[in-house]
Coordinates of C-alpha atoms in Angstrom, one line a residue:
P27 CA 21.7 43.0 20.9
S28 CA 22.5 41.8 17.4
T29 CA 25.3 39.7 18.7
M30 CA 22.8 37.5 20.6
K31 CA 20.7 36.7 17.6
E32 CA 21.0 33.3 15.9
P33 CA 22.8 33.3 12.6
R34 CA 20.4 33.6 9.7
Q35 CA 20.4 30.6 7.4
D36 CA 21.0 31.0 3.8
P37 CA 17.7 30.5 2.0
G38 CA 19.5 29.3 -1.1
T39 CA 19.3 30.5 -4.6
A40 CA 16.2 31.9 -6.2
A41 CA 15.9 28.7 -8.2
D42 CA 16.0 26.6 -5.1
V43 CA 13.3 28.7 -3.4
A44 CA 11.1 28.6 -6.4
A45 CA 11.5 24.8 -6.7
S46 CA 10.6 24.3 -3.0
C47 CA 7.5 26.5 -3.5
D48 CA 6.4 24.7 -6.6
R49 CA 7.0 21.1 -5.3
P50 CA 3.9 20.9 -3.1
R51 CA 1.6 22.4 -5.8
N52 CA 3.0 20.0 -8.4
S53 CA 2.6 17.0 -6.0
H54 CA -0.9 18.1 -5.3
R55 CA -1.8 18.3 -9.0
V56 CA -0.1 15.0 -9.7
W57 CA -1.9 12.9 -7.1
I58 CA -5.3 14.5 -7.9
A59 CA -4.8 13.8 -11.6
G60 CA -3.6 10.2 -10.8
A61 CA -6.6 9.6 -8.5
A62 CA -9.1 11.0 -11.0
G63 CA -7.7 8.9 -13.9
S64 CA -7.6 5.8 -11.7
L65 CA -11.2 6.4 -10.5
A66 CA -12.4 6.7 -14.1
L67 CA -10.7 3.4 -14.8
L68 CA -12.3 1.8 -11.7
I69 CA -15.7 3.0 -12.8
A70 CA -15.2 1.6 -16.3
L71 CA -14.1 -1.8 -15.0
C72 CA -16.9 -2.0 -12.5
A73 CA -19.4 -1.3 -15.2
E74 CA -18.2 -4.4 -17.0
T75 CA -18.0 -6.7 -13.9
A76 CA -21.0 -5.4 -11.8
F77 CA -23.0 -8.1 -10.1
V78 CA -24.9 -8.7 -6.9
V79 CA -24.1 -12.0 -5.2
D80 CA -27.1 -14.0 -3.7
D81 CA -25.8 -13.7 -0.1
A82 CA -26.3 -10.0 -0.3
F83 CA -30.1 -10.6 -0.4
I84 CA -29.9 -12.2 3.0
T85 CA -28.4 -9.0 4.3
F86 CA -31.1 -7.0 2.5
R87 CA -33.8 -9.0 4.2
Y88 CA -32.3 -8.5 7.7
A89 CA -31.8 -4.8 7.0
R90 CA -35.5 -4.5 5.9
S91 CA -36.7 -6.4 9.0
W92 CA -34.5 -4.2 11.2
A93 CA -36.1 -1.1 9.7
E94 CA -39.6 -2.4 9.8
W95 CA -39.7 -4.6 12.9
G96 CA -37.0 -3.0 15.0
T97 CA -35.1 -6.3 15.3
P98 CA -32.9 -7.8 12.6
A99 CA -34.6 -11.2 12.0
F100 CA -35.1 -13.3 8.9
N101 CA -38.7 -14.3 9.5
S102 CA -41.5 -12.6 11.4
F103 CA -42.4 -15.7 13.4
E104 CA -38.9 -15.6 15.1
L105 CA -40.2 -12.5 16.9
A106 CA -43.5 -14.1 18.0
P107 CA -44.0 -15.4 21.5
G108 CA -41.9 -18.5 21.9
G109 CA -39.8 -17.6 18.8
H110 CA -36.0 -17.3 18.8
P111 CA -34.3 -14.9 16.4
V112 CA -31.1 -16.1 14.8
E113 CA -28.2 -13.8 13.8
G114 CA -27.8 -15.0 10.2
F115 CA -25.8 -12.0 9.0
S116 CA -22.1 -11.4 9.6
A117 CA -21.8 -7.6 9.0
P118 CA -23.7 -5.6 11.7
L119 CA -22.6 -2.2 10.6
W120 CA -23.3 -2.8 6.9
T121 CA -26.7 -4.2 7.8
A122 CA -27.5 -1.2 10.0
L123 CA -26.5 1.2 7.2
L124 CA -28.7 -0.7 4.7
A125 CA -31.6 -0.6 7.3
A126 CA -31.3 3.2 7.5
M127 CA -31.4 3.4 3.7
H128 CA -34.5 1.1 3.5
A129 CA -36.1 3.3 6.2
A130 CA -35.5 6.3 3.9
G131 CA -37.5 4.6 1.2
L132 CA -34.5 3.5 -1.0
D133 CA -34.5 0.2 -3.1
L134 CA -31.5 -1.7 -1.6
A135 CA -30.8 -3.8 -4.6
A136 CA -30.6 -0.7 -6.8
V137 CA -28.7 1.6 -4.5
V138 CA -26.1 -0.8 -3.1
G139 CA -23.9 -0.8 -6.2
P140 CA -23.4 3.0 -6.3
L141 CA -22.9 3.0 -2.5
Q142 CA -20.1 0.4 -2.8
L143 CA -18.5 2.3 -5.7
V144 CA -18.4 5.5 -3.6
L145 CA -16.8 3.6 -0.7
S146 CA -14.2 2.2 -3.0
A147 CA -13.5 5.6 -4.5
A148 CA -12.9 7.0 -1.0
T149 CA -10.4 4.2 -0.4
L150 CA -8.6 5.0 -3.7
V151 CA -8.4 8.7 -2.8
L152 CA -7.0 7.8 0.7
V153 CA -4.2 5.7 -0.8
A154 CA -3.4 8.3 -3.5
R155 CA -3.3 11.2 -1.0
F156 CA -1.2 9.2 1.5
A157 CA 1.4 8.3 -1.1
A158 CA 1.8 11.9 -2.2
V159 CA 1.2 14.0 1.0
R160 CA 2.3 11.7 3.8
L161 CA 5.0 9.7 2.1
G162 CA 6.2 12.3 -0.3
L163 CA 6.6 9.8 -3.2
G164 CA 7.7 11.0 -6.6
T165 CA 5.6 11.3 -9.7
A166 CA 5.9 7.6 -10.5
G167 CA 4.9 6.4 -7.1
V168 CA 2.1 8.9 -6.8
I169 CA 0.6 7.8 -10.1
I170 CA 1.1 4.1 -9.5
A171 CA -0.5 3.9 -6.1
P172 CA -4.1 4.5 -7.2
L173 CA -3.5 2.9 -10.5
A174 CA -2.3 -0.4 -8.9
L175 CA -5.4 -0.4 -6.7
A176 CA -7.9 0.6 -9.4
T177 CA -6.9 -2.4 -11.6
A178 CA -6.6 -5.0 -8.8
A179 CA -9.2 -7.7 -9.6
P180 CA -10.5 -8.4 -6.1
F181 CA -10.8 -4.7 -5.3
V182 CA -12.6 -4.0 -8.6
A183 CA -15.0 -7.0 -8.3
W184 CA -15.9 -6.3 -4.7
S185 CA -16.6 -2.6 -5.5
T186 CA -19.9 -4.2 -6.5
G187 CA -21.4 -7.5 -5.3
G188 CA -23.7 -6.1 -2.6
M189 CA -21.6 -7.3 0.4
E190 CA -19.9 -5.3 3.1
T191 CA -16.4 -5.8 1.5
S192 CA -16.0 -2.2 0.2
L193 CA -16.9 -0.7 3.6
F194 CA -14.6 -3.1 5.4
T195 CA -11.7 -2.4 2.9
L196 CA -12.2 1.4 3.5
L197 CA -12.1 1.1 7.2
V198 CA -9.1 -1.3 7.4
T199 CA -7.2 1.0 5.0
A200 CA -8.1 4.1 6.9
L201 CA -7.0 2.4 10.2
L202 CA -3.7 1.4 8.6
L203 CA -2.9 4.8 7.3
A204 CA -3.9 6.5 10.5
A205 CA -1.7 4.1 12.5
L206 CA 1.2 5.1 10.3
R207 CA 0.9 8.8 11.1
E208 CA 3.3 10.0 13.8
D209 CA 2.1 13.6 14.1
G210 CA -0.7 15.1 16.1
S211 CA -1.6 14.9 19.8
D212 CA -1.9 11.5 21.4
V213 CA -5.5 12.3 22.5
R214 CA -6.7 13.2 19.1
H215 CA -4.8 10.4 17.4
G216 CA -6.1 7.9 20.0
V217 CA -9.7 9.0 19.4
I218 CA -9.3 8.7 15.6
L219 CA -7.8 5.2 15.9
G220 CA -10.5 4.2 18.4
M221 CA -13.3 5.3 16.1
L222 CA -11.8 3.6 13.1
G223 CA -11.0 0.4 15.1
T224 CA -14.6 0.4 16.3
G225 CA -15.8 0.6 12.7
V226 CA -13.6 -2.3 11.6
M227 CA -14.7 -4.4 14.6
V228 CA -18.5 -4.0 14.0
V229 CA -18.5 -4.2 10.2
R230 CA -17.5 -7.9 10.1
A231 CA -17.6 -10.7 12.6
E232 CA -13.8 -11.1 12.5
G233 CA -13.2 -7.4 12.7
L234 CA -11.9 -7.5 16.3
L235 CA -9.0 -9.8 15.0
W236 CA -7.8 -7.0 12.7
V237 CA -8.2 -4.4 15.3
I238 CA -5.8 -6.4 17.5
V239 CA -3.4 -7.5 14.7
L240 CA -3.0 -4.3 12.7
P241 CA -1.4 -2.0 15.4
L242 CA 1.1 -4.8 16.0
L243 CA 2.3 -4.3 12.5
V244 CA 3.0 -0.6 12.8
W245 CA 5.9 -0.3 15.3
P246 CA 5.8 3.5 15.8
L247 CA 2.5 3.1 17.6
A248 CA 4.3 1.2 20.4
R249 CA 5.9 4.4 21.5
R250 CA 2.6 6.2 21.9
R251 CA 1.2 4.4 24.9
R252 CA -1.3 7.1 25.7
C253 CA -2.7 7.0 22.2
L254 CA -3.1 3.2 22.3
V255 CA -4.8 3.3 25.7
I256 CA -7.4 5.8 24.5
A257 CA -8.1 3.8 21.3
S258 CA -8.2 0.6 23.2
A259 CA -10.7 2.0 25.7
L260 CA -13.1 3.2 23.0
I261 CA -12.9 -0.2 21.2
A262 CA -13.4 -2.1 24.5
V263 CA -16.5 -0.1 25.4
T264 CA -18.0 -0.7 21.9
A265 CA -17.1 -4.4 22.0
A266 CA -18.8 -4.8 25.4
A267 CA -21.9 -2.9 24.1
Q268 CA -22.0 -5.1 21.0
L269 CA -21.7 -8.3 23.0
A270 CA -24.5 -7.2 25.4
W271 CA -26.7 -6.3 22.4
R272 CA -26.1 -9.6 20.7
H273 CA -26.8 -11.6 23.8
S274 CA -30.0 -9.7 24.6
V275 CA -31.4 -10.1 21.1
Y276 CA -30.1 -13.6 20.1
G277 CA -29.1 -15.1 23.4
E278 CA -25.6 -15.8 22.1
W279 CA -22.2 -14.3 22.7
V280 CA -20.7 -15.4 19.4
P281 CA -22.2 -14.7 16.0
N282 CA -24.2 -17.6 14.7
T283 CA -22.4 -17.3 11.3
V284 CA -19.1 -17.9 13.0
V285 CA -20.3 -21.0 14.8
A286 CA -22.0 -22.4 11.7
K287 CA -19.1 -21.9 9.3
T288 CA -16.1 -22.6 11.5
G289 CA -14.6 -25.9 10.4
G290 CA -10.8 -26.2 10.9
G291 CA -8.6 -29.2 10.2
V292 CA -6.3 -30.2 7.4
D293 CA -9.0 -30.0 4.7
T294 CA -9.8 -26.4 5.6
L295 CA -6.2 -25.4 5.5
A296 CA -5.5 -27.1 2.3
R297 CA -8.5 -25.5 0.6
G298 CA -7.5 -22.1 1.9
A299 CA -3.9 -22.6 0.8
R300 CA -5.1 -23.6 -2.7
Q301 CA -7.3 -20.5 -3.0
T302 CA -4.6 -18.2 -1.7
A303 CA -2.1 -19.6 -4.2
T304 CA -4.7 -19.1 -7.0
W305 CA -5.2 -15.5 -5.9
A306 CA -1.5 -14.9 -6.1
L307 CA -1.1 -16.4 -9.5
V308 CA -4.3 -15.2 -11.2
T309 CA -4.5 -11.6 -10.0
L310 CA -0.7 -10.9 -10.4
T311 CA -0.9 -8.2 -7.6
P312 CA 0.9 -10.3 -5.0
I313 CA 3.6 -11.3 -7.5
V314 CA 4.3 -7.7 -8.3
A315 CA 4.3 -6.8 -4.6
V316 CA 6.9 -9.4 -3.9
I317 CA 9.1 -8.1 -6.8
A318 CA 8.6 -4.5 -5.5
A319 CA 9.3 -5.5 -1.8
V320 CA 13.1 -5.3 -2.0
P321 CA 13.2 -1.7 -3.4
A322 CA 10.3 -0.7 -1.2
L323 CA 12.0 -1.8 2.0
H324 CA 15.2 0.0 1.0
H325 CA 13.4 3.2 -0.1
T326 CA 15.4 6.4 0.9
G327 CA 12.4 7.8 2.8
P328 CA 12.0 6.4 6.4
A329 CA 8.3 7.0 6.4
A330 CA 8.0 5.1 3.0
R331 CA 10.0 2.2 4.4
R332 CA 7.8 2.0 7.5
A333 CA 4.7 2.1 5.4
A334 CA 6.0 -0.6 3.0
R335 CA 6.8 -2.9 5.9
A336 CA 3.4 -2.5 7.5
A337 CA 1.6 -2.8 4.2
L338 CA 3.4 -6.1 3.3
L339 CA 2.9 -7.5 6.8
L340 CA -0.8 -6.7 6.7
S341 CA -1.1 -8.4 3.3
L342 CA 0.6 -11.5 4.7
A343 CA -1.8 -11.5 7.6
F344 CA -4.8 -11.4 5.2
A345 CA -3.3 -14.3 3.3
A346 CA -2.8 -16.3 6.5
F347 CA -6.4 -15.6 7.5
N348 CA -7.6 -16.8 4.1
V349 CA -5.7 -20.0 4.5
A350 CA -6.9 -20.5 8.1
V351 CA -10.6 -20.1 7.3
G352 CA -10.4 -22.2 4.1
G353 CA -10.9 -19.3 1.7
D354 CA -14.3 -18.2 0.5
W355 CA -16.7 -19.6 -2.0
M356 CA -17.6 -16.3 -3.6
P357 CA -15.8 -15.1 -6.8
F358 CA -12.7 -13.1 -7.0
F359 CA -11.2 -13.8 -3.6
R360 CA -13.5 -11.7 -1.4
F361 CA -11.4 -12.2 1.8
M362 CA -8.3 -10.9 0.0
A363 CA -9.9 -7.7 -1.4
P364 CA -9.2 -5.7 1.8
A365 CA -5.5 -6.4 1.3
A366 CA -5.5 -4.7 -2.2
P367 CA -4.9 -1.1 -0.9
A368 CA -1.9 -2.2 1.2
L369 CA -0.4 -4.2 -1.7
A370 CA -1.0 -1.2 -4.0
L371 CA 0.8 1.1 -1.6
A372 CA 3.8 -1.3 -1.2
I373 CA 4.0 -1.6 -5.0
A374 CA 4.0 2.2 -5.4
I375 CA 6.7 2.6 -2.8
G376 CA 8.9 -0.1 -4.5
F377 CA 8.4 1.4 -8.0
D378 CA 9.1 4.9 -6.6
A379 CA 12.6 3.7 -5.6
L380 CA 13.4 2.8 -9.2
P381 CA 14.5 5.2 -11.9
R382 CA 11.5 7.1 -13.2
A383 CA 11.5 5.6 -16.7
A384 CA 11.7 2.1 -15.3
A385 CA 9.0 2.8 -12.7
L386 CA 6.6 4.3 -15.3
G387 CA 7.3 1.4 -17.7
A388 CA 6.5 -1.1 -15.0
G389 CA 3.4 0.8 -14.1
A390 CA 2.2 0.7 -17.7
V391 CA 2.7 -3.1 -17.7
L392 CA 0.7 -3.3 -14.5
L393 CA -2.1 -1.2 -16.0
V394 CA -2.4 -3.7 -18.9
A395 CA -1.8 -7.0 -17.1
Q396 CA -3.8 -6.7 -13.8
P397 CA -7.3 -6.1 -15.3
M398 CA -6.9 -9.3 -17.5
A399 CA -7.9 -11.4 -14.5
L400 CA -11.3 -9.8 -14.5
F401 CA -12.0 -11.1 -18.0
G402 CA -10.6 -14.6 -17.9

């Protein structure tokens, strides 16, 4: 009977309906345009700063030997009777990827730059889409998110260089954004988190640290125990397999690069603190993120506030790691490059909470100021 039906809600005026229909399409166009413009800027900056650091050629040699000899070793005599191969690389997944490319007949020194740029472009698109689609930021936030990332000096510099930094940055960013999602089934979400966590763990020697730390920074995950159990199981199985492989090939449980480079002590902390402070002053991104933190943490959107909190905490964790390990000798703060997407997201959320004119003005200043660090 008609009396049993629920009352029909008023859909609103024709203008309201039209606005609600146009909003997703406008947002879609805006974030794609913002990502495209930022990507063009990233390519232009990378063309000016492109380099290949000498340590990359160590990885190239291990990748070549892995493809040609079946075992990643630096010298052939290490594989002879009585020899003992040494794990002199710190990025197994990156080395394996380069080994596959060498096996396909590609020149690693020539192809590594375009490969890194593609990985960085994927990171930029992930951040731009998340800001628009998942967080629902306004025009200013959607434009600033990829722009702040495309002009961040460590992110730009290490979109080249030949090292695994661009792949590590992509995987850490994807893991953070996946952890912030609250929709979908626990099984599917757990599998996705497990796969991304596995990638983070095997791409760098300290990857397992970030797999453990990052979920602790995203509090909604604590309520999804089944999701965490599935992800943890996948990561644990992969970790066990990686340890078994390392011990069978090199006779060690811990990577040789970690044992050789681990120092500790006051001198290490002081060196790391100096470099972290230099990163904050020279690149400007952390300073802008601190300024944007207050409006970001008071954003009207609950999802935006959660994302800002997690992004800022992850950035602080990377800064603490950089201090603890004494920084890195390579240029443009390599260990801080993976924090750039989180910082860009936090900046975009903070600027989005401001009036549009102020946000776009601040974004324009950011566009001009940040790249200056790349050119002295």
